[in-house]
PDB file of C-alpha atoms in Angstrom:
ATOM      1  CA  UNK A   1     -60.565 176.820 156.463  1.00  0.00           C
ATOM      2  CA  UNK A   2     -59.290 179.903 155.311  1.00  0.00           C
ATOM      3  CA  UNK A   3     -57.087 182.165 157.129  1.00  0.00           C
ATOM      4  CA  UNK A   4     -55.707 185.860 156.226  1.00  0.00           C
ATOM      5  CA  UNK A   5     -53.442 187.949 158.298  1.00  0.00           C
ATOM      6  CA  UNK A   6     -53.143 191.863 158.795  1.00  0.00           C
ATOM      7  CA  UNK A   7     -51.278 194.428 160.629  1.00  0.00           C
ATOM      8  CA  UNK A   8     -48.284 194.094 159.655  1.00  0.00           C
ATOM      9  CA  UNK A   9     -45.775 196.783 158.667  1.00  0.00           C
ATOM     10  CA  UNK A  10     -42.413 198.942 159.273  1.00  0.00           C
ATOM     11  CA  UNK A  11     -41.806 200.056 162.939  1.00  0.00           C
ATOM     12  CA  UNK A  12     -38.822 201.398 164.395  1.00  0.00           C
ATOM     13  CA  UNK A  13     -37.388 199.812 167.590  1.00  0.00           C
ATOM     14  CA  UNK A  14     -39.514 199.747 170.618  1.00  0.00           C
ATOM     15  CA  UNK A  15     -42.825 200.515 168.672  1.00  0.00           C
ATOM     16  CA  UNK A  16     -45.828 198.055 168.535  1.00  0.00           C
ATOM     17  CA  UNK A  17     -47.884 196.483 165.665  1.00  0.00           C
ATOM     18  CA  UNK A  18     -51.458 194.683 166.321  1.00  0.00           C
ATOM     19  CA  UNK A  19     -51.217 191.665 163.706  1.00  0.00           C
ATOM     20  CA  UNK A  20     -54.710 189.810 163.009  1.00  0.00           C
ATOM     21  CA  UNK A  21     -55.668 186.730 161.588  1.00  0.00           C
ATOM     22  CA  UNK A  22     -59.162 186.027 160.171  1.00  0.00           C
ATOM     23  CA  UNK A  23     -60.476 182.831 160.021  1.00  0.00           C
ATOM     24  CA  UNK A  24     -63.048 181.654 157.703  1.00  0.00           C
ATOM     25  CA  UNK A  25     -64.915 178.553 156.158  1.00  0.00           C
ATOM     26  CA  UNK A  26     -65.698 175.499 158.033  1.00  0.00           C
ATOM     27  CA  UNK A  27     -63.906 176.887 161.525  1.00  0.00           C
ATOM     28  CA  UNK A  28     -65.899 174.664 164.074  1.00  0.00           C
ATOM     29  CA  UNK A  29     -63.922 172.147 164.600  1.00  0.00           C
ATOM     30  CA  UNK A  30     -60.835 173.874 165.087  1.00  0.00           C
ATOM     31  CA  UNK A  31     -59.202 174.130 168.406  1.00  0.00           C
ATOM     32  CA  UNK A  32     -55.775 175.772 168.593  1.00  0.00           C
ATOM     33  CA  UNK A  33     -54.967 178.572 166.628  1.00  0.00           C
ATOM     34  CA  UNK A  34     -51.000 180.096 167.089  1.00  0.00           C
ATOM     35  CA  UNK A  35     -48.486 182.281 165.257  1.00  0.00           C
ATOM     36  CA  UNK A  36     -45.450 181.874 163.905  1.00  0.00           C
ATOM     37  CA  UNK A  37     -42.353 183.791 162.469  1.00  0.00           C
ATOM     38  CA  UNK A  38     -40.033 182.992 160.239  1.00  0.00           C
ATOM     39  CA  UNK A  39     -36.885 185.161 159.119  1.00  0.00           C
ATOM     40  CA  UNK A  40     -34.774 184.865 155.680  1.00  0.00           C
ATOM     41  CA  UNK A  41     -32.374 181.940 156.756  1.00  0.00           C
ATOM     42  CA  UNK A  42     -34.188 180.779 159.205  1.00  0.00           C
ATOM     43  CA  UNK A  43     -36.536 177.894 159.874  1.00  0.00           C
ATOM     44  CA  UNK A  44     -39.873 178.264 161.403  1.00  0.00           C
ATOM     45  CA  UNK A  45     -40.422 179.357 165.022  1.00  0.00           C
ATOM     46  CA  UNK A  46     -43.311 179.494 167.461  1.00  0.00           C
ATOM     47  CA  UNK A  47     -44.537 182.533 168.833  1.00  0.00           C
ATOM     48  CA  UNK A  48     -47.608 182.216 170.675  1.00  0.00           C
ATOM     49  CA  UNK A  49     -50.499 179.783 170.305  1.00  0.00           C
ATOM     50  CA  UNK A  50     -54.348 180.428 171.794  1.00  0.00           C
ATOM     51  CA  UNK A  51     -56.541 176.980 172.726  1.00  0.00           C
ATOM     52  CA  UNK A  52     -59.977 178.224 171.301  1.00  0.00           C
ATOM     53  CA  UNK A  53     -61.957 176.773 173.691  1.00  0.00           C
ATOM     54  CA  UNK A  54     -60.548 176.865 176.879  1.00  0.00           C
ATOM     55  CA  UNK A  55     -58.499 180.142 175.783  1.00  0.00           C
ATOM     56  CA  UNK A  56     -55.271 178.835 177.044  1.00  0.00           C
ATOM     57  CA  UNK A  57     -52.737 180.503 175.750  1.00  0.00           C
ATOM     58  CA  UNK A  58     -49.294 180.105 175.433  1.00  0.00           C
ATOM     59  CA  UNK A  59     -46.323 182.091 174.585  1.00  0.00           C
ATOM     60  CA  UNK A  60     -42.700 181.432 173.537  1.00  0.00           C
ATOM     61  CA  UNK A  61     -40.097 182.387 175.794  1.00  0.00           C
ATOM     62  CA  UNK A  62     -38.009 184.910 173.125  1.00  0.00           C
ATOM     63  CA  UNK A  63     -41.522 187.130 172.735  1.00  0.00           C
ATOM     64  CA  UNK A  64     -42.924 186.567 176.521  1.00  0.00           C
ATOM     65  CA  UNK A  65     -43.951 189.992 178.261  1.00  0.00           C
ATOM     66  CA  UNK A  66     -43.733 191.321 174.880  1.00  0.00           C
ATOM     67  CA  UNK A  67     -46.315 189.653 173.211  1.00  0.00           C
ATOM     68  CA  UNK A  68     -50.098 188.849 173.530  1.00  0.00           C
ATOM     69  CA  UNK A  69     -52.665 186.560 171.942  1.00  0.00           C
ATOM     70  CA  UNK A  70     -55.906 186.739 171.998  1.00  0.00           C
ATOM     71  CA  UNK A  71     -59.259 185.729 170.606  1.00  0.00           C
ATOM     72  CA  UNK A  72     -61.899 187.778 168.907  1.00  0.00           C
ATOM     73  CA  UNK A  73     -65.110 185.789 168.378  1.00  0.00           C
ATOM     74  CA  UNK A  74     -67.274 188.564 167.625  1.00  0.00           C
ATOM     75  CA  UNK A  75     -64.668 189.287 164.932  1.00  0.00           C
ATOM     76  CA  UNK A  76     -63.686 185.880 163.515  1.00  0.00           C
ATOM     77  CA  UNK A  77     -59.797 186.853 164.752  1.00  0.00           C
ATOM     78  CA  UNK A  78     -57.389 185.839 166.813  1.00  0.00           C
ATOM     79  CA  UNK A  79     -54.485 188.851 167.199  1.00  0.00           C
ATOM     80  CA  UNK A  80     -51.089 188.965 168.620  1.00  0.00           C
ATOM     81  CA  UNK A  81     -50.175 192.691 170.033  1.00  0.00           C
ATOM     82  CA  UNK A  82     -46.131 193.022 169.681  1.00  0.00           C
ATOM     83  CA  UNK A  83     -44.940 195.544 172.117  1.00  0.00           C
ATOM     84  CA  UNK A  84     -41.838 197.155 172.577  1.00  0.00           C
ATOM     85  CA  UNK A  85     -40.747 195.503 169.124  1.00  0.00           C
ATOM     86  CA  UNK A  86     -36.463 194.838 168.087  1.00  0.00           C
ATOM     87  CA  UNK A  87     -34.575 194.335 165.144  1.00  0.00           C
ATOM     88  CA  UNK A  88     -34.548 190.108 165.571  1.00  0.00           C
ATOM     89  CA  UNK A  89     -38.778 190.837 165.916  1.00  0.00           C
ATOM     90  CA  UNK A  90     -38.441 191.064 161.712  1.00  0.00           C
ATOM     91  CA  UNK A  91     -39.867 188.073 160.011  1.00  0.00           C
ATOM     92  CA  UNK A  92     -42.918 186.884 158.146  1.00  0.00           C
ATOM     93  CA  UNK A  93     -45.211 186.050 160.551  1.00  0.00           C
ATOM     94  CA  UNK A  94     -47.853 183.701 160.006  1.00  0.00           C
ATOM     95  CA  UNK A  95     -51.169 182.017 161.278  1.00  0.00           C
ATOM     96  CA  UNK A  96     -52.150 178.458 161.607  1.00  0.00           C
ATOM     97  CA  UNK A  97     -54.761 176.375 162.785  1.00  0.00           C
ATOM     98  CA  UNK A  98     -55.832 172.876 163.917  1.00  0.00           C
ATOM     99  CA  UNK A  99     -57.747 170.171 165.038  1.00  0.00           C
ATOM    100  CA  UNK A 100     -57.930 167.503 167.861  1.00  0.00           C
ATOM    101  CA  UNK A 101     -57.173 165.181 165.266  1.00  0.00           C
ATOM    102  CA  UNK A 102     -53.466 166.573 165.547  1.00  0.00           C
ATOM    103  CA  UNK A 103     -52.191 166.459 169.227  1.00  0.00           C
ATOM    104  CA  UNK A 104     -49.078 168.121 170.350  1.00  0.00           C
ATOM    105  CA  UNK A 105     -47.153 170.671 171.697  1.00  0.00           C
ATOM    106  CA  UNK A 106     -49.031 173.836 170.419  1.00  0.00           C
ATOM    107  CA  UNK A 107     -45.740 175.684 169.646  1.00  0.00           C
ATOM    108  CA  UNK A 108     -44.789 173.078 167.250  1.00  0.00           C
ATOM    109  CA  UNK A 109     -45.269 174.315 163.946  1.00  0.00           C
ATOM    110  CA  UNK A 110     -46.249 169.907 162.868  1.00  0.00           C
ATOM    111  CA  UNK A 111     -49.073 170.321 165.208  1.00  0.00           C
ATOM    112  CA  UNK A 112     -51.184 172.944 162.534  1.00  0.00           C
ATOM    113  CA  UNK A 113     -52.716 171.991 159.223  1.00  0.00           C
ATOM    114  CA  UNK A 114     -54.183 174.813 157.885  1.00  0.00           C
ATOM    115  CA  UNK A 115     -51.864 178.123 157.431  1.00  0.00           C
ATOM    116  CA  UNK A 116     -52.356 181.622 156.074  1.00  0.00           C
ATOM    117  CA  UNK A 117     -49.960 183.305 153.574  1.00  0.00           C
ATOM    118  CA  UNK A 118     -48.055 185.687 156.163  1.00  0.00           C
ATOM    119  CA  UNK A 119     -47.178 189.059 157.117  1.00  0.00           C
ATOM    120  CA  UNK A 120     -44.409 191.108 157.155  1.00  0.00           C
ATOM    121  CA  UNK A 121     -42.629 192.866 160.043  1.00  0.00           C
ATOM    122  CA  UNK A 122     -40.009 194.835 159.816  1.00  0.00           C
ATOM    123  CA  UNK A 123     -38.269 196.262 162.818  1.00  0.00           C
ATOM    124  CA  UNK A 124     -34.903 198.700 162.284  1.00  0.00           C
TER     125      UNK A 124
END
C-alpha cells in the first residue's frame, strides 16, 4: 500500500487548503483511512478519519466544523478540505491507513499501519 499526499501549502489565516491522499497498491483490504498532524514539538494528533466502507467518518473535536473528509473512489483519494484555517492549523499533516486486522479507536494514530510521507501547512 502506497500512499502520497497533496495540497498542501502557505495560507494566511482564515483561508482554506484541499489536502489529498492517493492510495495505491494492494488497497482492498483496507478499511479506515484518517489524517493526522503533527507540529515541531509536538506528538502526533488525530484529525479526522473516513471508514471506507460504510463512509463513517469522524472528526476531532479541535478541527470539527472546520474540517471535512471525504472519499474519492473514482479518484483513488480520500481529501480533507480545511476551512477557515489558524496559526495552531500549521503542521505536517499526514495519511494513514488500515485493516480489520487492527481494531480501535480510528483517531488513534496505533490503529494505522501503513502511512504516507506528509504535507506541509503553514498558516500565519
Amino acid at each position: 500500500v502506497q500512499l502520497v499526499e497533496s495540497g498542501g501549502g502557505s495560507v494566511q489565516a482564515g483561508g482554506s487548503l484541499k489536502l489529498s491522499c492517493t492510495y495505491s497498491g494492494y488497497t482492498s483490504f483496507i478499511d479506515c483511512m484518517g489524517w493526522f498532524r503533527q507540529a515541531p514539538g509536538q506528538e502526533r494528533a488525530a484529525v479526522a478519519a473516513h471508514y471506507t466502507g460504510t463512509a463513517t467518518t469522524y472528526v476531532a473535536d479541535s478541527v470539527k466544523g472546520r474540517f471535512t473528509i471525504s472519499q474519492d473512489n473514482a479518484k483513488n483519494t480520500v481529501n480533507l478540505q480545511t476551512n477557515s484555517l489558524k496559526p495552531e492549523d500549521t503542521a505536517m499533516y499526514y495519511c494513514a491507513a488500515t485493516s480489520p486486522v487492527k481494531l480501535g479507536d480510528p483517531l488513534n494514530s496505533r490503529r494505522y499501519t501503513y502511512w504516507g510521507q506528509g504535507t506541509q501547512v503553514t498558516v500565519s
